[in-house]
Structures are given as structure tokens and as C-alpha cells.
CSV table of C-alpha atoms in Angstrom, one decimal:
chain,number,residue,atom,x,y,z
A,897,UNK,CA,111.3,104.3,76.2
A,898,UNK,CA,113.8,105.5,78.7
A,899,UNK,CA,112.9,106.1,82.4
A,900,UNK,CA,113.2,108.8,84.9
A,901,UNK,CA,112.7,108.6,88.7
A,902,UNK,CA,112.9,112.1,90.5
A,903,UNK,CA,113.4,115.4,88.5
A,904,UNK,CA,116.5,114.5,85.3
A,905,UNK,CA,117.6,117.7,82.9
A,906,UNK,CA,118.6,117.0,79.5
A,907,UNK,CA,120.5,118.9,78.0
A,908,UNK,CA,120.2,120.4,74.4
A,909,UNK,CA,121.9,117.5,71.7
A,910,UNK,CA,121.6,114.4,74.3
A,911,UNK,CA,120.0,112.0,74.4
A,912,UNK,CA,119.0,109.1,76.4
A,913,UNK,CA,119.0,105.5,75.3
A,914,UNK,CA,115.4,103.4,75.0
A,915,UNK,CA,115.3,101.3,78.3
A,916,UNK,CA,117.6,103.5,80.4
A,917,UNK,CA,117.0,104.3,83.8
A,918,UNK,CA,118.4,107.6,85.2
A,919,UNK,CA,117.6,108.7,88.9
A,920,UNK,CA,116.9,112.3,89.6
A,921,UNK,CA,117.9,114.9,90.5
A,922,UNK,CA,120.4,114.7,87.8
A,923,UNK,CA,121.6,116.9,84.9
A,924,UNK,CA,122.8,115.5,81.7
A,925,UNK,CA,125.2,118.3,80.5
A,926,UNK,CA,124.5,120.1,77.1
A,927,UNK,CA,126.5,119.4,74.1
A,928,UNK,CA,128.5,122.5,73.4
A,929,UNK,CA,127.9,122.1,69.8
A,930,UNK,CA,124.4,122.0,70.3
A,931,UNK,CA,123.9,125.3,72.5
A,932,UNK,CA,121.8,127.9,71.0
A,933,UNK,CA,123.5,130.9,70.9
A,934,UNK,CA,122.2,133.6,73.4
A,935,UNK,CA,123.6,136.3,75.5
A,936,UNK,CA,121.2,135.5,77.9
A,937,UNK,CA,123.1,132.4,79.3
A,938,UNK,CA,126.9,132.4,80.7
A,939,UNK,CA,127.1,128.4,79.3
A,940,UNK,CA,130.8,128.4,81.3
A,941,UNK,CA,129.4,129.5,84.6
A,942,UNK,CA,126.7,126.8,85.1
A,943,UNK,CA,129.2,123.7,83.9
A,944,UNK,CA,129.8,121.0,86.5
A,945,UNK,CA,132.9,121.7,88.5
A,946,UNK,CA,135.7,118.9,89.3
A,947,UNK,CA,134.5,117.7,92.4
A,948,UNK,CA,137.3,118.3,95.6
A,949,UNK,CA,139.3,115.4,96.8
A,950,UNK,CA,138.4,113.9,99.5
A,951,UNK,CA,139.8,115.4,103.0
A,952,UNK,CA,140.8,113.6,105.9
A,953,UNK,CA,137.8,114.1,107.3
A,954,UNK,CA,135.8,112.4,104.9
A,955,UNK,CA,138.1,109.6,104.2
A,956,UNK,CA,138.2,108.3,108.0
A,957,UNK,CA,134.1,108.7,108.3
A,958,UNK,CA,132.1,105.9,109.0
A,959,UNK,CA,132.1,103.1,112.4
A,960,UNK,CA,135.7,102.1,114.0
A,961,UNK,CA,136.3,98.5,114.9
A,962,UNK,CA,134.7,98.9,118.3
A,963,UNK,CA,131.9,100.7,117.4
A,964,UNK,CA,131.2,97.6,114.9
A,965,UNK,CA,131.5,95.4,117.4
A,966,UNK,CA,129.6,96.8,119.5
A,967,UNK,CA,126.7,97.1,117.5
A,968,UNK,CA,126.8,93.3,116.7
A,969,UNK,CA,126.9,92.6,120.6
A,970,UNK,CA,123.5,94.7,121.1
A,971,UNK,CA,122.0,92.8,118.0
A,972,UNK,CA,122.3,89.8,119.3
A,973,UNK,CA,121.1,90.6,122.8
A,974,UNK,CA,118.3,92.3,121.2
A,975,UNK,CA,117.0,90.3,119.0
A,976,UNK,CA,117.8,87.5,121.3
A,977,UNK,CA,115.0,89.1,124.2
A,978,UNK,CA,113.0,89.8,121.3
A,979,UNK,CA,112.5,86.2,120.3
A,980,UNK,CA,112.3,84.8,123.9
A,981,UNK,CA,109.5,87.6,124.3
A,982,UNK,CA,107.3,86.6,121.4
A,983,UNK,CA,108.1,83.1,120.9
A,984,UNK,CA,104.8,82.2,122.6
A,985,UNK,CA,103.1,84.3,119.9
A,986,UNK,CA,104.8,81.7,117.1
A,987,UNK,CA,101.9,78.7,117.7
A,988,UNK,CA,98.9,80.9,117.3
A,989,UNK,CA,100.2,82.8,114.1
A,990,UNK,CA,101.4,79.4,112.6
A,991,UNK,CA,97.4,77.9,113.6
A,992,UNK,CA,95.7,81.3,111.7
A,993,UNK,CA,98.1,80.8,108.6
A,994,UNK,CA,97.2,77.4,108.0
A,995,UNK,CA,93.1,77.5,109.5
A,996,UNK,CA,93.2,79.9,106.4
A,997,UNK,CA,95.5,79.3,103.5
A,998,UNK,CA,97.7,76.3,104.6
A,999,UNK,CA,101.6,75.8,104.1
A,1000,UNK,CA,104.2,76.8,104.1
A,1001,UNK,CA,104.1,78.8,107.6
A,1002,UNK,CA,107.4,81.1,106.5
A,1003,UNK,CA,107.9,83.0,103.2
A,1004,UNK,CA,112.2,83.7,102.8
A,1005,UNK,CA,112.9,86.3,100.0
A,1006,UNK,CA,116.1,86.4,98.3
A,1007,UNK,CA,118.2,89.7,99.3
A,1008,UNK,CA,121.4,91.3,99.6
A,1009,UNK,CA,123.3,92.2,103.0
A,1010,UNK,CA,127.0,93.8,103.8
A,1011,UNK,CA,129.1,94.0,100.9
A,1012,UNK,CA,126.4,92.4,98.2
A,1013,UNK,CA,126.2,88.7,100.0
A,1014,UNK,CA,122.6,87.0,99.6
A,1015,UNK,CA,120.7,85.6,102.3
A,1016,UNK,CA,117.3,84.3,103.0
A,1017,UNK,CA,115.5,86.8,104.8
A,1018,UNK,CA,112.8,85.5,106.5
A,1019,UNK,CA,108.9,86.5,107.4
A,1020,UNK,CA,105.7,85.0,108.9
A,1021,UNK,CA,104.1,84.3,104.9
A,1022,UNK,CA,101.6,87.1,104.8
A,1023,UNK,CA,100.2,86.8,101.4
A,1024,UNK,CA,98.3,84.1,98.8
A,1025,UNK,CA,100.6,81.6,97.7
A,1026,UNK,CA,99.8,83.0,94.0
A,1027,UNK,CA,101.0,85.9,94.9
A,1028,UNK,CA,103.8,86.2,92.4
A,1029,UNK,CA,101.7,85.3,89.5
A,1030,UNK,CA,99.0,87.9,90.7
A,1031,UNK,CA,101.9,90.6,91.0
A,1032,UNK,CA,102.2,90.7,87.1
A,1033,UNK,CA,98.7,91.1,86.5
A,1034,UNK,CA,98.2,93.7,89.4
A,1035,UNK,CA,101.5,95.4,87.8
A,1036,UNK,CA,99.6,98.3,86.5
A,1037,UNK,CA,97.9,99.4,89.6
A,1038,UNK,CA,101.5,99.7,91.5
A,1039,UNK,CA,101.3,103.2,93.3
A,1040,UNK,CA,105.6,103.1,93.9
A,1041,UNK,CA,107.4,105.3,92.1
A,1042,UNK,CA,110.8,103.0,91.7
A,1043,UNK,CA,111.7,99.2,91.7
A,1044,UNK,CA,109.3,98.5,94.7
A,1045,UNK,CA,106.2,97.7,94.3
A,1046,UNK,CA,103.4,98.9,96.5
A,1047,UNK,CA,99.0,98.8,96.7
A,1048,UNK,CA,96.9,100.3,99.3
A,1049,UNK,CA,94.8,97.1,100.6
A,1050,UNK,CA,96.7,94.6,98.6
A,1051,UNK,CA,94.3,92.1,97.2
A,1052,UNK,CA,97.7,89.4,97.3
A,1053,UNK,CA,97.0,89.4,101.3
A,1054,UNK,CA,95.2,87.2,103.1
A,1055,UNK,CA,93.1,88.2,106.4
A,1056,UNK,CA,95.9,86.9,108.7
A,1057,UNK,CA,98.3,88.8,106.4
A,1058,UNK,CA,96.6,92.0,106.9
A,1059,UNK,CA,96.8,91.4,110.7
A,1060,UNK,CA,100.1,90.5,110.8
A,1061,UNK,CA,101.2,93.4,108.8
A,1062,UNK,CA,99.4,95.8,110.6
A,1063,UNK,CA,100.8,94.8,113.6
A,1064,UNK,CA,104.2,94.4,111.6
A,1065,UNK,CA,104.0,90.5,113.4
A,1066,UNK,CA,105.0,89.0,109.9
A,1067,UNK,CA,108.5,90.2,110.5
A,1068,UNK,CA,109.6,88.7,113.6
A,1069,UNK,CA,111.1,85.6,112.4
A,1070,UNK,CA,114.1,88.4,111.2
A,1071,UNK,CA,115.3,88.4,114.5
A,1072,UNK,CA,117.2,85.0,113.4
A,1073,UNK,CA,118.6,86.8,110.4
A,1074,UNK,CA,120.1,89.0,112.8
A,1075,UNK,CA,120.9,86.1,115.1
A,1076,UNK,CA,123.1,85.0,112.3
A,1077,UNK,CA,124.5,88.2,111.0
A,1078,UNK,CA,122.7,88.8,108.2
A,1079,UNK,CA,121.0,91.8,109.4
A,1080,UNK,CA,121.3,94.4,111.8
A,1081,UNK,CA,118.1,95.8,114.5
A,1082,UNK,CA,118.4,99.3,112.9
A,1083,UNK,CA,119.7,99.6,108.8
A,1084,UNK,CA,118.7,100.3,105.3
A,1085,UNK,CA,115.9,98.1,104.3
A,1086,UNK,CA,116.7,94.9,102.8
A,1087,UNK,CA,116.3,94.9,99.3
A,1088,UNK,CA,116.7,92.7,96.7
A,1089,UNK,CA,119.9,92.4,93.9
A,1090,UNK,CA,117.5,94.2,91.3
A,1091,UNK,CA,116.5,96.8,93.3
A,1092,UNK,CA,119.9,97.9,94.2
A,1093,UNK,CA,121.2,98.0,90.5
A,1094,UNK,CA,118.6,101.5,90.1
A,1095,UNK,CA,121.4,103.3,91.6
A,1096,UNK,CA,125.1,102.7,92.1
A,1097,UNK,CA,126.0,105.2,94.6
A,1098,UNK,CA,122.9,104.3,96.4
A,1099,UNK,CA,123.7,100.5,96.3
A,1100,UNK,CA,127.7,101.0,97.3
A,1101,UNK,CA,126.2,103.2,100.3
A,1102,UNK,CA,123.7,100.5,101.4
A,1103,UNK,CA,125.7,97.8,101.0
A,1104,UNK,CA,128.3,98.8,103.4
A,1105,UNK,CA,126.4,98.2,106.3
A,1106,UNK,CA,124.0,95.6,107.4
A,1107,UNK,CA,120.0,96.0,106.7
A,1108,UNK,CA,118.0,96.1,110.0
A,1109,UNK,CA,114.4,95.4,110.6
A,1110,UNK,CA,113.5,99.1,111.3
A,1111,UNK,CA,115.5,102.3,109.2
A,1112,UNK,CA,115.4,105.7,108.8
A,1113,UNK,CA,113.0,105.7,105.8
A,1114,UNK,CA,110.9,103.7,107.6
A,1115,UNK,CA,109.6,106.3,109.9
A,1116,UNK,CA,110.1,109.0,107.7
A,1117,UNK,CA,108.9,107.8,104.4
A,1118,UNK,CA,105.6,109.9,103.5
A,1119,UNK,CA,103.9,108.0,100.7
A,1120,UNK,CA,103.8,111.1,98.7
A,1121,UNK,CA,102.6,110.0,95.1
A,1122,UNK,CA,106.4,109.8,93.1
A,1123,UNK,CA,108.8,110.7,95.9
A,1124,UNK,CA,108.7,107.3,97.4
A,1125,UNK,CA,112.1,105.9,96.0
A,1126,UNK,CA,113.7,109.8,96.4
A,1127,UNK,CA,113.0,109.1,100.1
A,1128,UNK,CA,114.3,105.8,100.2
A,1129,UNK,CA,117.5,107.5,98.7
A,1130,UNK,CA,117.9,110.0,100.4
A,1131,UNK,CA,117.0,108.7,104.0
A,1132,UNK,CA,119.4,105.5,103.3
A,1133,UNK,CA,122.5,107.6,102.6
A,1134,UNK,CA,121.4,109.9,105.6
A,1135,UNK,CA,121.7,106.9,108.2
A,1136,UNK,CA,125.1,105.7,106.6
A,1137,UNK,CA,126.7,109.2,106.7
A,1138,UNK,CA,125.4,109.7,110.2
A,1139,UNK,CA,125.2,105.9,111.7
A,1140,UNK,CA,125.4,106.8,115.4
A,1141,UNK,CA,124.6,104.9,118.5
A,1142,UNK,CA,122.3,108.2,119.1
A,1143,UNK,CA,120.2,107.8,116.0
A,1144,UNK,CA,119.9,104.1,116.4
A,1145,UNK,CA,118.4,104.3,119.5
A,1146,UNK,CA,115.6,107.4,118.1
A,1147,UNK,CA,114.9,105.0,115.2
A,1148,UNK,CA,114.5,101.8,117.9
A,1149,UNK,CA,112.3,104.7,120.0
A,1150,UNK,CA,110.1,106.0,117.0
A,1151,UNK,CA,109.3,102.8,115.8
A,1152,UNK,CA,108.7,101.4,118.9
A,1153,UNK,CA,105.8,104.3,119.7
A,1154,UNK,CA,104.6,103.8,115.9
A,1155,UNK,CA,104.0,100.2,116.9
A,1156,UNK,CA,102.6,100.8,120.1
A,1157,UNK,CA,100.1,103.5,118.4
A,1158,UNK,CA,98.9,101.4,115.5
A,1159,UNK,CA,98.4,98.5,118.1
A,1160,UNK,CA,95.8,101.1,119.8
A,1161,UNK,CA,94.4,103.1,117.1
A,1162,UNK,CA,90.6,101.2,116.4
């Protein structure tokens, strides 16, 4: 009954509890009581070690004053050109969402932003309106290997909603969530208050920054069947250990050329 996400040892005389969730890699240690006896095996020499204080170094990483400052100035005069620059697109999306499936225009998910807050974030509604209900019965067919949940050619999207997603269109209206400081242009993604409970260290790492529209995972992530959410890990606590104006700005450049090459791709 328990779960396990990425590779998890357990050791001899452990056990995990029904309904548990443990995120790999990970070793739970042996029970020296329960170690065969062997000559083979040095059971001392592969123990966990007490892990080094933290050094100066360490202790004074992560984005000065200014730095955060300054990042918030070139979100808002981002996002702010962005909108001006596709605010003419707005009335003909609105037209083929409701030609097709009606209202409401705007679908705003509950998620969490710097230091756990909630906000609305918002998208261009991309999918049925029963799309929630269908998501339990379609529950067995999801191809992601953590909390997400994922399906190649989504049946819970309408034909404006594969075009806007292909196009990534259906996420424009989170240039206002960034107008009012709910998220960042580049960040983890923005994930939900369930999501972020599948990992603690994961979640405290997240959480101290802003989500942006575009990340790290997203232009690395592979799709490999079971190493989605190891990627998501791993690429999240990459950007927050090495935020930089430098890799903002080759995320901002990479997505920009992915979106330029799906808009040309037949």
C-alpha cells in the first residue's frame, strides 16, 4: 500500500507504513538487529554520516535585496510589453472559446506562491467544463509518475484548447499574476498545496521564490516514462541553488526558440 517515486532502499527489519509516500533516491537504513551476519559487508562503513554544518558560504547563498528587486522591476516591464503585445489576440480567443464550448472565458486554479500564500493563477480555459469529473474516470490512463497528472492527446481538451496549448496561448492571462506579484517571468512551476506536500525539502526550496510562467524543468523535462517528477525535483532545486540573472535570461531564450519552433513546425 505504500508508494515509491524514484529508486527507495529498504533496509533489512523496516518497514514502510500502508499509504506512505517516500521519494527516491532514498535509503531507509537497516535495523542493526536485523542484519544478517556476513563478512562480506563492513555494515559501519556504509552508515549515513552526520551531515557538515553549514559554512558561510552556504548560509549567505541565495538573491540580495537588490537582486530581488531587481527582478521584480524586469517582471513587471516584461509582462507589462507582453500584455500590450497580445492584448489584441484576447477578442479572438475569447470568440473560439465560446463559438465552441461557451463560458466561462478564464479557468483560475488554486496554487501556492513565495513562502506557501495561495493565489488564483489564471489561464485562457482550455479544457471541457467537466473536466474535473472526467479526470477521475480518466485516472487510470495517467502517464505521470508523481502528483501531476498527464495524457498524451487529452480527451478533457477542446479543439480551441489544443490550439491554445500548442501554441502555449492558454497561459497569457499569467502575465497579470505577475502584474500583481504572484508570480515571477522565470520560476518553479506553480503547483498546487497537494503537490508540494510529496516532498518537504522540495516544497521549502520552491517556495522560497516566486513561480514564473517558464522554468528550468520546462525546457528540460524529457517525458521519460517514471522520471517525470525526478526531473521536476531535481531541475527546481537546480534553478534555486543557482537563480542568476544569466540563467534567467537562457530559460527566457530557450523557451522563446521552443515557442517560435512549435509555431513553425506543420
Amino acid at each position: 500500500g505504500a508508494k515509491f517515486i524514484g529508486p527507495v532502499w529498504v533496509g533489512a527489519g523496516r518497514k514502510v507504513d500502508a499509504g506512505k509516500t517516500v521519494i527516491g533516491p532514498a535509503v531507509v537504513w537497516d535495523d542493526p538487529a536485523s542484519r544478517p551476519p556476513t563478512e562480506a559487508l563492513q555494515w559501519l562503513t556504509i552508515e549515513p554520516s552526520t551531515p557538515p554544518p553549514p559554512s558561510d558560504e552556504q548560509s549567505s547563498r541565495g538573491p540580495g535585496l537588490f537582486d530581488r528587486a531587481a527582478k521584480r522591476g524586469f517582471d513587471i516591464a516584461f509582462s507589462l510589453a507582453a500584455i500590450l503585445c497580445t492584448l489584441p489576440l484576447y477578442p479572438f480567443i475569447l470568440l473560439a472559446i465560446w463559438l465552441e464550448d461557451g463560458r466561462p472565458f478564464f479557468f483560475a486554479h488554486r496554487r501556492e506562491t513565495l513562502g506557501g500564500r495561495e493565489f488564483p493563477c489564471v489561464k485562457f480555459r482550455s479544457m471541457r467544463k467537466d473536466a474535473e469529473k472526467m479526470k477521475a474516470e480518466l485516472k487510470k490512463l495517467n502517464q505521470a509518475d508523481g502528483p501531476q497528472f498527464y495524457i498524451e492527446n487529452d480527451p478533457r481538451l477542446t479543439k480551441v484548447g489544443k490550439w491554445l496549448r500548442k501554441y502555449n496561448l492558454d497561459e497569457l492571462p499569467q502575465f497579470f499574476n505577475v502584474l500583481r506579484g504572484n508570480m515571477s517571468i522565470v520560476g518553479p512551476r506553480p503547483s498546487p498545496h497537494h503537490e508540494n506536500q510529496y516532498c518537504p525539502p522540495w516544497r521549502e526550496a520552491r517556495l522560497s521564490v516566486r513561480p514564473g510562467i517558464t522554468g528550468l524543468w520546462q525546457i528540460r523535462r524529457t517525458r521519460r516514462a517514471g522520471n517525470d517528477f525526478q526531473e521536476w525535483i531535481k531541475y527546481d532545486l537546480e534553478y534555486v541553488e543557482k537563480a542568476s540573472w544569466r540563467l534567467d535570461l537562457i530559460i527566457l531564450y530557450k523557451t522563446v526558440t521552443t515557442m517560435i519552433r512549435k509555431g513553425t513546425r506543420q
